[in-house]
Coordinates of C-alpha atoms and ligand atoms in Angstrom, one line a residue:
M1 CA 20.6 -13.8 17.4
L2 CA 24.3 -13.5 16.4
T3 CA 25.8 -10.0 16.8
A4 CA 28.8 -9.1 14.9
R5 CA 30.5 -6.0 16.1
C6 CA 33.0 -3.4 14.8
C7 CA 33.6 -1.0 17.1
S8 CA -6.4 21.4 18.2
R9 CA -8.5 21.8 16.2
T10 CA -9.0 18.1 16.0
L11 CA -10.4 16.7 12.9
A12 CA -11.1 20.1 11.5
L13 CA -9.2 18.7 8.5
R14 CA -10.8 20.2 5.5
L15 CA -9.5 17.5 3.0
R16 CA -8.7 19.9 0.3
S17 CA -8.7 17.0 -2.2
C18 CA -12.5 16.6 -1.7
P19 CA -14.2 17.6 -4.9
P20 CA -17.4 19.4 -4.8
L21 CA -19.3 16.2 -5.1
R22 CA -21.6 15.0 -7.7
R23 CA -22.8 16.6 -11.0
S24 CA -26.3 14.8 -11.0
L25 CA -25.6 11.6 -9.2
S26 CA -28.3 10.0 -7.1
S27 CA -28.5 8.8 -3.5
V28 CA -29.7 5.2 -2.8
T29 CA -33.3 5.0 -2.1
E30 CA -35.7 2.3 -0.5
N31 CA -36.7 1.4 -4.0
D32 CA -33.0 0.7 -4.9
I33 CA -32.7 -1.5 -1.8
L34 CA -35.8 -3.5 -3.1
H35 CA -34.0 -4.0 -6.3
F36 CA -30.7 -5.0 -4.7
S37 CA -32.8 -7.5 -2.7
K38 CA -33.6 -9.3 -5.9
I39 CA -29.9 -9.7 -6.7
L40 CA -28.4 -10.5 -3.3
D41 CA -29.4 -12.6 -0.3
P42 CA -30.4 -10.6 2.8
P43 CA -27.1 -11.0 4.6
S44 CA -25.3 -9.5 1.7
I45 CA -27.0 -6.2 2.1
I46 CA -26.2 -3.8 4.9
S47 CA -28.3 -0.6 4.9
T48 CA -29.9 1.9 7.2
L49 CA -32.7 2.2 4.7
S50 CA -35.9 0.2 4.8
P51 CA -36.6 -2.7 4.7
I52 CA -33.0 -3.6 6.0
H53 CA -32.7 -1.2 8.9
S54 CA -29.1 -1.9 9.8
S55 CA -27.5 0.3 12.5
L56 CA -24.9 3.0 11.9
E57 CA -22.5 0.7 13.8
D58 CA -22.9 -2.0 11.2
L59 CA -21.8 0.6 8.6
H60 CA -18.9 2.0 10.6
P61 CA -16.2 -0.4 9.4
F62 CA -17.0 0.5 5.8
N63 CA -17.3 4.2 6.3
N64 CA -13.9 4.6 8.1
D65 CA -10.4 3.9 7.1
W66 CA -7.5 2.1 8.8
M67 CA -5.9 5.3 10.0
R68 CA -9.3 6.9 11.1
K69 CA -8.4 9.8 8.8
Y70 CA -11.2 9.5 6.3
S71 CA -14.8 8.9 6.9
G72 CA -17.8 8.6 4.6
R73 CA -21.6 8.6 4.9
A74 CA -22.6 5.6 3.0
T75 CA -26.1 4.3 3.9
T76 CA -25.7 1.0 2.0
V77 CA -23.0 -1.7 1.6
L78 CA -23.4 -4.5 -0.9
K79 CA -21.5 -7.7 -0.7
P80 CA -21.8 -9.6 -3.9
R81 CA -20.7 -13.3 -4.2
T82 CA -20.4 -13.6 -7.9
T83 CA -19.2 -11.7 -10.9
Q84 CA -22.8 -11.8 -12.3
Q85 CA -24.1 -10.2 -9.2
V86 CA -21.5 -7.4 -9.4
S87 CA -22.6 -6.9 -13.1
E88 CA -26.3 -6.6 -12.2
I89 CA -25.5 -4.2 -9.4
L90 CA -23.4 -1.9 -11.6
K91 CA -25.9 -2.0 -14.4
W92 CA -28.7 -0.7 -12.0
C93 CA -26.3 1.9 -10.5
H94 CA -25.4 3.0 -14.0
E95 CA -29.0 3.4 -15.0
R96 CA -29.9 5.2 -11.9
E97 CA -26.6 7.1 -11.8
I98 CA -25.8 6.0 -8.3
P99 CA -22.1 6.3 -7.4
V100 CA -20.2 3.4 -6.1
V101 CA -17.0 2.8 -4.2
P102 CA -15.4 -0.6 -4.5
Q103 CA -13.8 -1.8 -1.2
G104 CA -11.4 -4.5 -0.6
G105 CA -9.8 -5.1 2.8
N106 CA -10.0 -1.3 3.5
T107 CA -6.3 -1.1 4.4
G108 CA -5.5 1.6 1.8
L109 CA -3.6 4.7 3.2
V110 CA -4.9 7.4 0.8
G111 CA -8.6 7.5 1.3
G112 CA -9.4 5.6 -1.9
S113 CA -11.8 2.9 -0.4
I114 CA -14.0 5.4 1.6
P115 CA -16.9 7.2 0.3
L116 CA -16.6 11.0 0.0
N117 CA -20.3 11.3 0.4
D118 CA -23.1 8.6 0.5
E119 CA -21.9 6.5 -2.4
V120 CA -22.8 2.8 -2.2
V121 CA -19.9 0.7 -1.0
I122 CA -19.4 -2.5 -2.9
S123 CA -17.4 -4.8 -0.6
M124 CA -15.6 -7.7 -2.3
A125 CA -15.2 -9.7 0.9
N126 CA -17.7 -12.5 -0.2
M127 CA -15.8 -13.1 -3.5
N128 CA -13.0 -15.1 -1.9
N129 CA -12.6 -18.4 -3.9
V130 CA -9.5 -19.6 -5.6
R131 CA -10.7 -20.5 -9.1
S132 CA -7.6 -22.5 -10.2
F133 CA -3.8 -23.0 -9.4
D134 CA -1.5 -24.8 -11.8
P135 CA 1.6 -26.0 -9.7
V136 CA 3.8 -26.4 -12.8
S137 CA 3.4 -22.8 -14.2
G138 CA 2.6 -21.3 -10.8
I139 CA -0.3 -19.5 -12.3
L140 CA -3.0 -18.8 -9.8
V141 CA -6.5 -17.5 -10.6
A142 CA -8.4 -16.0 -7.7
E143 CA -11.4 -14.0 -7.0
A144 CA -10.8 -10.4 -6.0
G145 CA -11.9 -10.7 -2.5
C146 CA -9.3 -13.3 -1.4
I147 CA -7.0 -12.1 1.4
L148 CA -3.5 -11.9 0.4
Q149 CA -2.4 -14.0 3.4
S150 CA -4.9 -16.7 2.6
L151 CA -3.4 -16.9 -1.0
T152 CA 0.0 -17.1 0.4
D153 CA -1.3 -20.1 2.6
Y154 CA -3.0 -21.6 -0.4
V155 CA 0.1 -21.8 -2.6
A156 CA 2.5 -22.6 0.2
P157 CA 2.0 -26.5 0.2
H158 CA 2.7 -26.3 -3.6
N159 CA 6.0 -24.6 -2.8
H160 CA 5.1 -21.4 -4.3
I161 CA 4.8 -17.8 -2.8
M162 CA 2.9 -14.7 -3.7
P163 CA 4.9 -12.3 -5.7
L164 CA 4.0 -9.5 -3.2
D165 CA 4.1 -9.1 0.6
L166 CA 3.0 -6.2 2.8
G167 CA 2.3 -5.5 6.4
A168 CA -1.5 -5.5 5.7
K169 CA -1.4 -9.0 4.3
G170 CA -3.8 -10.3 6.9
S171 CA -6.6 -8.0 5.8
C172 CA -5.9 -6.6 2.3
Q173 CA -7.4 -8.4 -0.7
I174 CA -5.8 -9.3 -4.0
G175 CA -8.3 -7.2 -5.9
G176 CA -7.3 -4.2 -3.7
N177 CA -3.6 -5.0 -4.2
V178 CA -4.1 -5.0 -8.0
S179 CA -6.3 -1.9 -7.9
T180 CA -3.6 0.0 -6.0
N181 CA -0.7 -1.7 -7.8
A182 CA 0.7 -2.3 -4.3
G183 CA 4.5 -2.5 -4.0
G184 CA 5.6 -3.8 -0.7
L185 CA 8.5 -5.8 0.6
R186 CA 9.2 -8.2 -2.4
L187 CA 9.1 -5.7 -5.3
L188 CA 13.0 -5.6 -5.4
R189 CA 13.0 -9.4 -6.1
Y190 CA 9.8 -10.1 -8.0
G191 CA 9.0 -6.7 -9.7
S192 CA 5.7 -4.9 -9.8
L193 CA 2.2 -6.3 -10.3
H194 CA 2.4 -4.8 -13.9
G195 CA 4.6 -7.8 -14.5
S196 CA 3.3 -10.5 -12.4
V197 CA -0.5 -10.0 -13.1
L198 CA -1.3 -12.0 -16.2
G199 CA -5.0 -11.2 -16.5
V200 CA -8.0 -9.6 -14.8
E201 CA -11.8 -10.0 -15.0
V202 CA -13.5 -6.6 -14.5
V203 CA -17.0 -5.4 -14.4
L204 CA -17.2 -2.2 -16.2
P205 CA -19.4 0.8 -14.8
D206 CA -22.3 -0.2 -17.1
G207 CA -22.3 -3.8 -15.9
T208 CA -20.4 -5.2 -18.9
I209 CA -18.1 -8.0 -17.9
L210 CA -14.7 -7.7 -19.5
D211 CA -13.0 -11.1 -19.4
Q212 CA -9.2 -10.7 -19.6
L213 CA -8.6 -13.5 -17.2
T214 CA -5.9 -15.0 -19.4
T215 CA -3.3 -17.4 -18.0
L216 CA -0.9 -16.7 -20.8
R217 CA 2.5 -15.4 -20.0
K218 CA 2.9 -14.0 -23.5
D219 CA 0.2 -12.2 -25.4
N220 CA 1.2 -9.4 -27.8
T221 CA -2.2 -8.9 -29.5
G222 CA -2.4 -5.1 -29.3
Y223 CA -3.2 -2.8 -26.4
D224 CA -2.7 -4.5 -23.0
L225 CA -6.0 -3.4 -21.4
K226 CA -5.5 -5.1 -18.1
Q227 CA -2.6 -2.6 -17.4
L228 CA -5.2 0.1 -17.2
F229 CA -6.9 -1.5 -14.2
I230 CA -3.8 -2.2 -12.3
G231 CA -3.4 0.9 -10.1
S232 CA -6.7 2.5 -11.2
E233 CA -8.1 2.4 -7.7
G234 CA -11.6 1.5 -8.6
T235 CA -12.2 4.4 -10.9
L236 CA -12.6 2.4 -14.2
G237 CA -14.4 -0.7 -13.0
I238 CA -14.5 -3.4 -10.3
I239 CA -11.9 -6.2 -10.6
T240 CA -13.7 -9.5 -9.8
G241 CA -10.9 -11.9 -10.7
V242 CA -7.1 -11.9 -11.0
S243 CA -4.7 -14.2 -12.8
I244 CA -1.2 -13.9 -11.2
L245 CA 2.2 -15.6 -11.6
T246 CA 3.4 -17.0 -8.3
P247 CA 7.1 -17.6 -8.0
P248 CA 8.7 -20.9 -6.6
A249 CA 9.3 -20.6 -2.9
P250 CA 12.9 -20.1 -2.1
Q251 CA 14.5 -23.1 -0.4
A252 CA 16.3 -20.9 2.1
S253 CA 15.7 -17.4 3.5
N254 CA 17.7 -15.4 6.0
N255 CA 17.9 -11.9 7.2
V256 CA 20.3 -9.5 9.1
I257 CA 19.8 -6.1 10.5
L258 CA 22.6 -3.7 10.0
A259 CA 23.1 -0.8 12.2
L260 CA 24.7 2.3 10.4
P261 CA 26.4 5.2 12.1
H262 CA 25.4 7.6 9.3
F263 CA 22.7 7.7 6.7
D264 CA 25.3 8.6 4.1
N265 CA 26.6 5.0 4.3
V266 CA 23.2 3.5 3.0
R267 CA 24.0 4.1 -0.6
P268 CA 27.6 2.6 -0.6
L269 CA 26.1 -0.2 1.6
Y270 CA 23.5 -1.0 -1.0
Q271 CA 26.1 -1.1 -3.7
T272 CA 28.2 -3.5 -1.7
V273 CA 25.4 -5.7 -0.7
K274 CA 24.0 -6.0 -4.2
G275 CA 27.5 -6.8 -5.5
Q276 CA 28.2 -9.5 -2.9
L277 CA 24.8 -11.1 -2.5
S278 CA 23.8 -10.7 -6.2
E279 CA 21.0 -13.3 -7.0
I280 CA 20.2 -14.1 -3.5
L281 CA 19.4 -10.5 -2.3
S282 CA 15.5 -10.4 -1.9
A283 CA 15.1 -7.3 0.3
F284 CA 16.9 -4.2 1.3
E285 CA 14.8 -2.1 3.6
F286 CA 15.5 1.1 5.5
I287 CA 14.3 2.5 8.8
D288 CA 15.7 5.6 10.5
R289 CA 16.4 5.7 14.2
T290 CA 13.1 7.3 15.1
A291 CA 11.2 4.5 13.2
Y292 CA 13.3 1.9 15.0
D293 CA 12.6 3.5 18.5
L294 CA 8.9 3.6 17.7
A295 CA 8.7 0.0 16.5
V296 CA 10.4 -1.2 19.7
K297 CA 8.3 1.1 21.9
H298 CA 5.1 -0.4 20.4
G299 CA 6.3 -4.0 20.7
Q300 CA 6.9 -4.6 17.0
G301 CA 9.7 -7.3 17.1
R302 CA 12.3 -7.7 19.8
A303 CA 14.6 -4.8 20.5
L304 CA 18.2 -5.4 19.6
N305 CA 20.8 -5.3 22.4
E306 CA 21.7 -1.8 23.7
E307 CA 25.2 -2.0 22.4
D308 CA 24.1 -2.9 18.9
V309 CA 21.9 0.2 18.7
E310 CA 24.3 2.7 20.4
G311 CA 25.4 5.4 17.9
A312 CA 23.2 4.1 15.1
E313 CA 21.6 6.7 13.0
C314 CA 19.6 4.2 10.9
F315 CA 19.1 0.5 10.2
V316 CA 18.9 -1.6 7.0
L317 CA 17.2 -4.9 6.9
V318 CA 18.8 -7.3 4.3
E319 CA 17.0 -10.4 3.3
T320 CA 18.3 -13.3 1.2
S321 CA 16.3 -16.0 -0.5
G322 CA 18.1 -18.6 -2.4
G323 CA 18.3 -22.3 -3.4
R324 CA 20.9 -23.6 -0.8
R325 CA 21.0 -22.8 2.7
E326 CA 24.8 -23.4 3.2
H327 CA 25.6 -21.4 0.0
D328 CA 23.5 -18.5 1.1
E329 CA 24.8 -18.5 4.6
E330 CA 28.3 -18.5 3.4
K331 CA 27.6 -15.5 1.2
L332 CA 25.9 -13.6 4.0
N333 CA 28.7 -14.4 6.4
D334 CA 31.3 -13.3 3.9
L335 CA 29.4 -10.1 3.4
L336 CA 29.4 -9.3 7.1
E337 CA 33.0 -10.1 7.3
T338 CA 33.8 -7.7 4.4
L339 CA 31.7 -4.9 6.0
L340 CA 33.1 -5.3 9.4
S341 CA 36.7 -5.6 8.4
A342 CA 36.8 -2.7 6.1
D343 CA 39.1 0.2 7.1
R344 CA 36.2 2.5 7.4
P345 CA 33.3 0.3 8.1
L346 CA 29.9 1.2 6.8
I347 CA 28.1 -0.4 9.7
N348 CA 28.5 -0.6 13.4
T349 CA 27.0 -4.0 13.9
G350 CA 25.0 -6.7 12.1
V351 CA 22.5 -8.8 13.9
L352 CA 21.9 -12.1 12.0
A353 CA 18.8 -14.2 12.5
Q354 CA 19.6 -17.7 13.8
N355 CA 16.2 -19.3 13.6
P356 CA 12.7 -18.7 12.1
A357 CA 11.5 -16.8 15.3
Q358 CA 14.4 -14.4 15.1
F359 CA 13.9 -14.0 11.3
S360 CA 10.3 -12.9 12.0
S361 CA 11.3 -10.7 14.9
L362 CA 13.8 -8.9 12.7
W363 CA 11.3 -8.4 9.9
A364 CA 8.7 -7.2 12.5
L365 CA 11.0 -4.2 13.4
R366 CA 10.6 -3.0 9.8
E367 CA 7.1 -4.2 8.9
G368 CA 5.7 -3.1 12.2
V369 CA 6.6 0.6 11.8
T370 CA 3.2 1.4 10.2
E371 CA 1.3 -0.1 13.2
A372 CA 3.7 1.6 15.6
V373 CA 3.2 5.0 14.0
S374 CA -0.5 4.7 14.2
K375 CA -0.3 3.7 17.9
E376 CA 1.8 6.8 18.6
G377 CA -0.5 9.3 17.1
K378 CA -2.2 10.6 14.0
A379 CA 0.0 9.9 10.9
Y380 CA 0.4 12.2 8.0
K381 CA 1.8 9.7 5.5
Y382 CA 3.8 10.8 2.4
D383 CA 4.8 7.8 0.2
I384 CA 7.4 9.3 -2.2
S385 CA 9.9 8.4 -4.8
V386 CA 13.0 10.6 -4.5
P387 CA 16.7 9.8 -5.1
L388 CA 18.1 7.5 -2.3
S389 CA 20.9 10.1 -1.6
T390 CA 18.1 12.5 -0.5
F391 CA 16.1 10.3 1.9
K392 CA 17.5 11.8 5.1
E393 CA 17.6 15.3 3.6
V394 CA 13.9 15.2 2.8
V395 CA 13.1 14.0 6.4
D396 CA 15.3 16.6 8.0
I397 CA 14.1 19.5 5.8
T398 CA 10.4 18.6 6.6
R399 CA 11.2 18.5 10.4
N400 CA 13.1 21.9 10.2
H401 CA 10.2 23.4 8.3
L402 CA 7.6 22.2 11.0
Q403 CA 10.0 23.6 13.6
S404 CA 10.2 27.0 11.8
Q405 CA 6.4 27.0 11.7
G406 CA 6.3 26.4 15.5
L407 CA 4.6 23.1 15.1
L408 CA 7.2 20.8 16.5
H409 CA 6.0 20.2 20.1
E410 CA 4.1 17.7 22.0
D411 CA 0.7 19.4 21.3
A412 CA 1.2 19.3 17.5
V413 CA 3.8 17.2 15.8
S414 CA 5.8 14.8 17.9
H415 CA 7.9 12.9 15.3
V416 CA 9.1 13.2 11.7
L417 CA 10.5 9.9 10.5
G418 CA 11.5 7.9 7.4
Y419 CA 11.5 4.3 6.3
G420 CA 11.0 2.5 3.2
H421 CA 12.1 0.4 0.2
V422 CA 15.7 1.5 -0.6
G423 CA 15.9 -0.8 -3.6
D424 CA 12.9 0.8 -5.1
G425 CA 13.8 4.4 -4.3
N426 CA 10.7 4.7 -2.2
L427 CA 10.7 6.7 1.0
H428 CA 7.8 6.7 3.5
L429 CA 8.0 10.2 5.1
N430 CA 5.7 10.1 8.1
V431 CA 4.7 13.0 10.4
I432 CA 3.1 12.0 13.6
A433 CA 0.8 14.5 15.3
K434 CA -1.6 14.6 18.3
A435 CA -4.4 15.2 16.0
Y436 CA -5.3 15.8 12.3
T437 CA -5.5 19.6 12.1
Q438 CA -5.8 22.1 9.2
E439 CA -2.7 24.0 10.5
I440 CA -0.4 21.0 10.1
Q441 CA -1.9 20.0 6.9
D442 CA -1.3 23.4 5.5
A443 CA 2.3 23.4 6.8
L444 CA 2.9 20.0 5.1
E445 CA 1.2 20.7 1.8
P446 CA 2.2 21.8 -0.8
F447 CA 5.6 22.1 0.9
I448 CA 6.3 18.4 0.6
Y449 CA 5.0 18.0 -2.9
E450 CA 7.2 20.9 -4.0
L451 CA 10.1 19.3 -2.4
V452 CA 9.4 16.1 -4.2
A453 CA 9.0 17.9 -7.5
S454 CA 12.3 19.6 -7.0
H455 CA 13.8 16.2 -7.1
R456 CA 11.7 15.1 -10.1
G457 CA 10.2 12.5 -7.8
S458 CA 6.8 11.0 -7.5
I459 CA 4.2 12.1 -5.0
S460 CA 2.9 8.5 -4.8
A461 CA 5.4 5.7 -5.1
E462 CA 3.1 2.8 -4.2
H463 CA 0.0 3.7 -2.1
G464 CA -1.9 5.4 -5.0
V465 CA -3.7 8.7 -5.1
G466 CA -7.1 8.0 -3.6
S467 CA -8.8 11.2 -2.4
M468 CA -5.6 12.4 -0.7
K469 CA -3.6 13.5 -3.6
T470 CA -6.0 14.3 -6.5
H471 CA -5.2 18.0 -6.1
A472 CA -1.4 17.3 -6.3
L473 CA -1.2 15.0 -9.3
H474 CA 0.3 17.8 -11.4
Y475 CA 3.5 17.6 -9.3
S476 CA 4.3 14.3 -10.8
K477 CA 2.3 14.3 -14.2
D478 CA 2.5 16.6 -16.9
K479 CA -0.5 18.3 -18.5
I480 CA -0.8 16.0 -21.5
S481 CA -0.6 12.9 -19.3
L482 CA -3.3 14.3 -17.1
E483 CA -5.5 15.2 -20.1
L484 CA -5.1 11.5 -21.4
M485 CA -6.0 10.1 -18.0
K486 CA -9.1 12.2 -18.0
K487 CA -10.1 11.0 -21.4
I488 CA -9.6 7.4 -20.4
K489 CA -11.8 7.9 -17.3
E490 CA -14.6 9.5 -19.6
M491 CA -14.4 6.7 -22.0
F492 CA -14.8 3.9 -19.4
D493 CA -17.1 5.8 -17.1
P494 CA -18.9 8.7 -18.8
K495 CA -21.5 9.1 -16.0
G496 CA -18.7 9.3 -13.4
I497 CA -20.2 6.6 -11.1
M498 CA -17.0 4.8 -10.4
N499 CA -15.3 5.9 -7.2
P500 CA -15.9 9.7 -7.8
G501 CA -13.4 12.1 -6.5
K502 CA -10.6 9.6 -6.4
V503 CA -7.5 9.6 -8.6
I504 CA -8.9 12.3 -10.9
A505 CA -11.2 14.9 -9.2
Ligands
FAD1 P1 -8.8 -1.1 -0.1 O1 -8.1 -0.3 0.8 O2 -10.1 -1.7 0.2 O3 -8.9 -0.2 -1.5 C1 -7.9 0.5 -2.1 C2 -8.3 1.1 -3.4 O4 -8.6 0.0 -4.4 C3 -9.6 1.9 -3.3 O5 -9.5 2.9 -4.2 C4 -10.6 0.9 -3.7 O6 -11.8 1.5 -4.2 C5 -10.0 0.0 -4.8 N1 -10.4 -1.4 -4.8 C6 -10.4 -2.3 -3.8 N2 -10.7 -3.5 -4.3 C7 -11.0 -3.3 -5.6 C8 -11.6 -4.1 -6.6 N3 -11.8 -5.4 -6.4 N4 -11.9 -3.6 -7.8 C9 -11.6 -2.2 -8.1 N5 -11.1 -1.4 -7.1 C10 -10.9 -1.9 -5.9 N6 0.8 -0.6 0.3 C11 1.9 -0.8 -0.5 O7 1.9 -0.6 -1.6 N7 3.1 -1.4 0.1 C12 3.2 -1.7 1.3 O8 4.2 -2.2 1.9 C13 2.0 -1.5 2.2 N8 2.0 -1.9 3.5 C14 1.0 -1.5 4.3 C15 1.0 -1.9 5.6 C16 -0.1 -1.6 6.5 C17 0.0 -2.0 7.9 C18 -1.2 -1.0 6.0 C19 -2.4 -0.7 6.8 C20 -1.3 -0.7 4.6 C21 -0.2 -0.9 3.7 N9 -0.2 -0.6 2.4 C22 0.9 -0.9 1.6 C23 -1.4 0.0 1.8 C24 -2.5 -1.0 1.5 O9 -2.6 -2.1 2.2 C25 -2.5 -1.4 0.0 O10 -2.7 -0.4 -0.8 C26 -3.4 -2.6 -0.4 O11 -3.1 -3.0 -1.7 C27 -4.9 -2.2 -0.4 O12 -5.7 -3.4 -0.5 P2 -7.1 -3.4 0.1 O13 -7.7 -4.7 -0.4 O14 -7.1 -3.1 1.5 O15 -7.8 -2.2 -0.7
MLT2 C1 5.4 0.1 4.3 O1 6.3 0.0 3.6 O2 5.6 -0.3 5.5 C2 4.1 0.5 3.9 O3 4.1 1.0 2.6 C3 3.1 1.1 4.9 C4 3.5 2.4 5.3 O4 4.0 3.3 4.4 O5 3.4 2.8 6.5
ZN3 ZN1 5.9 0.6 1.6

């Protein structure tokens, strides 16, 4: 790489967001299993009930989330292969008033894909076919259970990429991505899924199939219903198919990690970088020093040289994607020269990737923070939108608050850190603790939500609401918006069987 230089109560967590479950909803019975057996082949049903008799271990991956923070008590998981099967399952569940939880790759970070009680899990893993791809328009139509990485691999030989990328790409599914309106590392360049998703096929709670799987880029025929399903986290229906616009693959990509002496430099740096790189800038990602140290400690990417890291308060990863390698490299080198030769340089160093392996290694330092955090301890994750100028302040205030509560020590909270998507104003404020405890939870909430509200920010920038934040929605949505959301939910799902207790309690 080229370096340029300038000078106890474990798990007592009473998830307050858990609603007092169920008005009059039913549990799955053996009779229901007999009915599901008429719709699905035997391997597509996992159930502890007769006549299937699966073990609790078989259900474990579906009842527990990626962070091991949320757990459910589902007795039954159904894995349909076709939209028709999803429709027949929901029709039955609707009649019997059995609640269901749609589940994609189960990488969500807000407890949305885990039952709160014994709801049936409908896993989309078996619906993993690409239905069509048009290499001229770049429009891909895929079943909801396709894994994001496999779609990336599918379009790559046609010189296209997926318009989104995230650390969970090896497990998350396109249906899960659309249902959470996932943001990720490419949003700065390609915008949100509200723009790139062209259509969806959805099975509504009563089993009706809503075919909005259009491949049109323009369609102004009234209300755009698909938008309701983007980000609705399985509370309005099950997405079975997605039509999405994939951009042409850039001819050349490069990246550089910039080490900054002060967080205050991030804002002017972003302005300079945007100004100089303009159309080739494709990512501008931020990690603070704690996040960097943890990524290195847990083997995410290769550590930078000691002298590059010395005196750095935080780091920014800049990626370029463009049409001509020489042109892009020239721009990136010019940028580094400008930054390093300034009278009061905004950066200490810049470490530029020289080959694909170094490119991946630099990305791993940023992308790998999530994994590193979860290896270090139990993570309380707050995915917030606040003004960029307050990113550091929010992290510091939270740390000081925990300190004042006597919780900043190795038996309680070990780290408070920040990283995220600068270009999108999205900070990931993470608190790492030895265990999930009620005491820490009470110290963090509503403290953080009030802090976010004081900046008129959002309590969920990209991860969604799930079961984690249902009780806190009012910090980011006014009364009228909340009432309208409830009416929409009632209209689609009057019996309340779709992912109960998520998004709207
Ligand atoms: P799941 O976790 O299975 O489900 C998420 C929600 O969608 C649940 O409410 C579920 O009920 C619903 N759902 C799933 N499939 C369907 C369907 N077919 N129909 C209806 N509802 C459905 N998120 C970001 O936004 N940006 C990131 O950069 C990012 N990085 C991550 C990195 C790591 C390492 C991890 C573990 C997670 C990350 N996430 C990120 C969070 C998560 O990966 C995304 O929210 C992802 O989109 C979830 O997809 P999934 O298939 O795993 O969905
Ligand atoms: C990220 O940007 O890395 C993801 O949103 C996951 C996380 O917040 O840890
Ligand atoms: Zn993120």
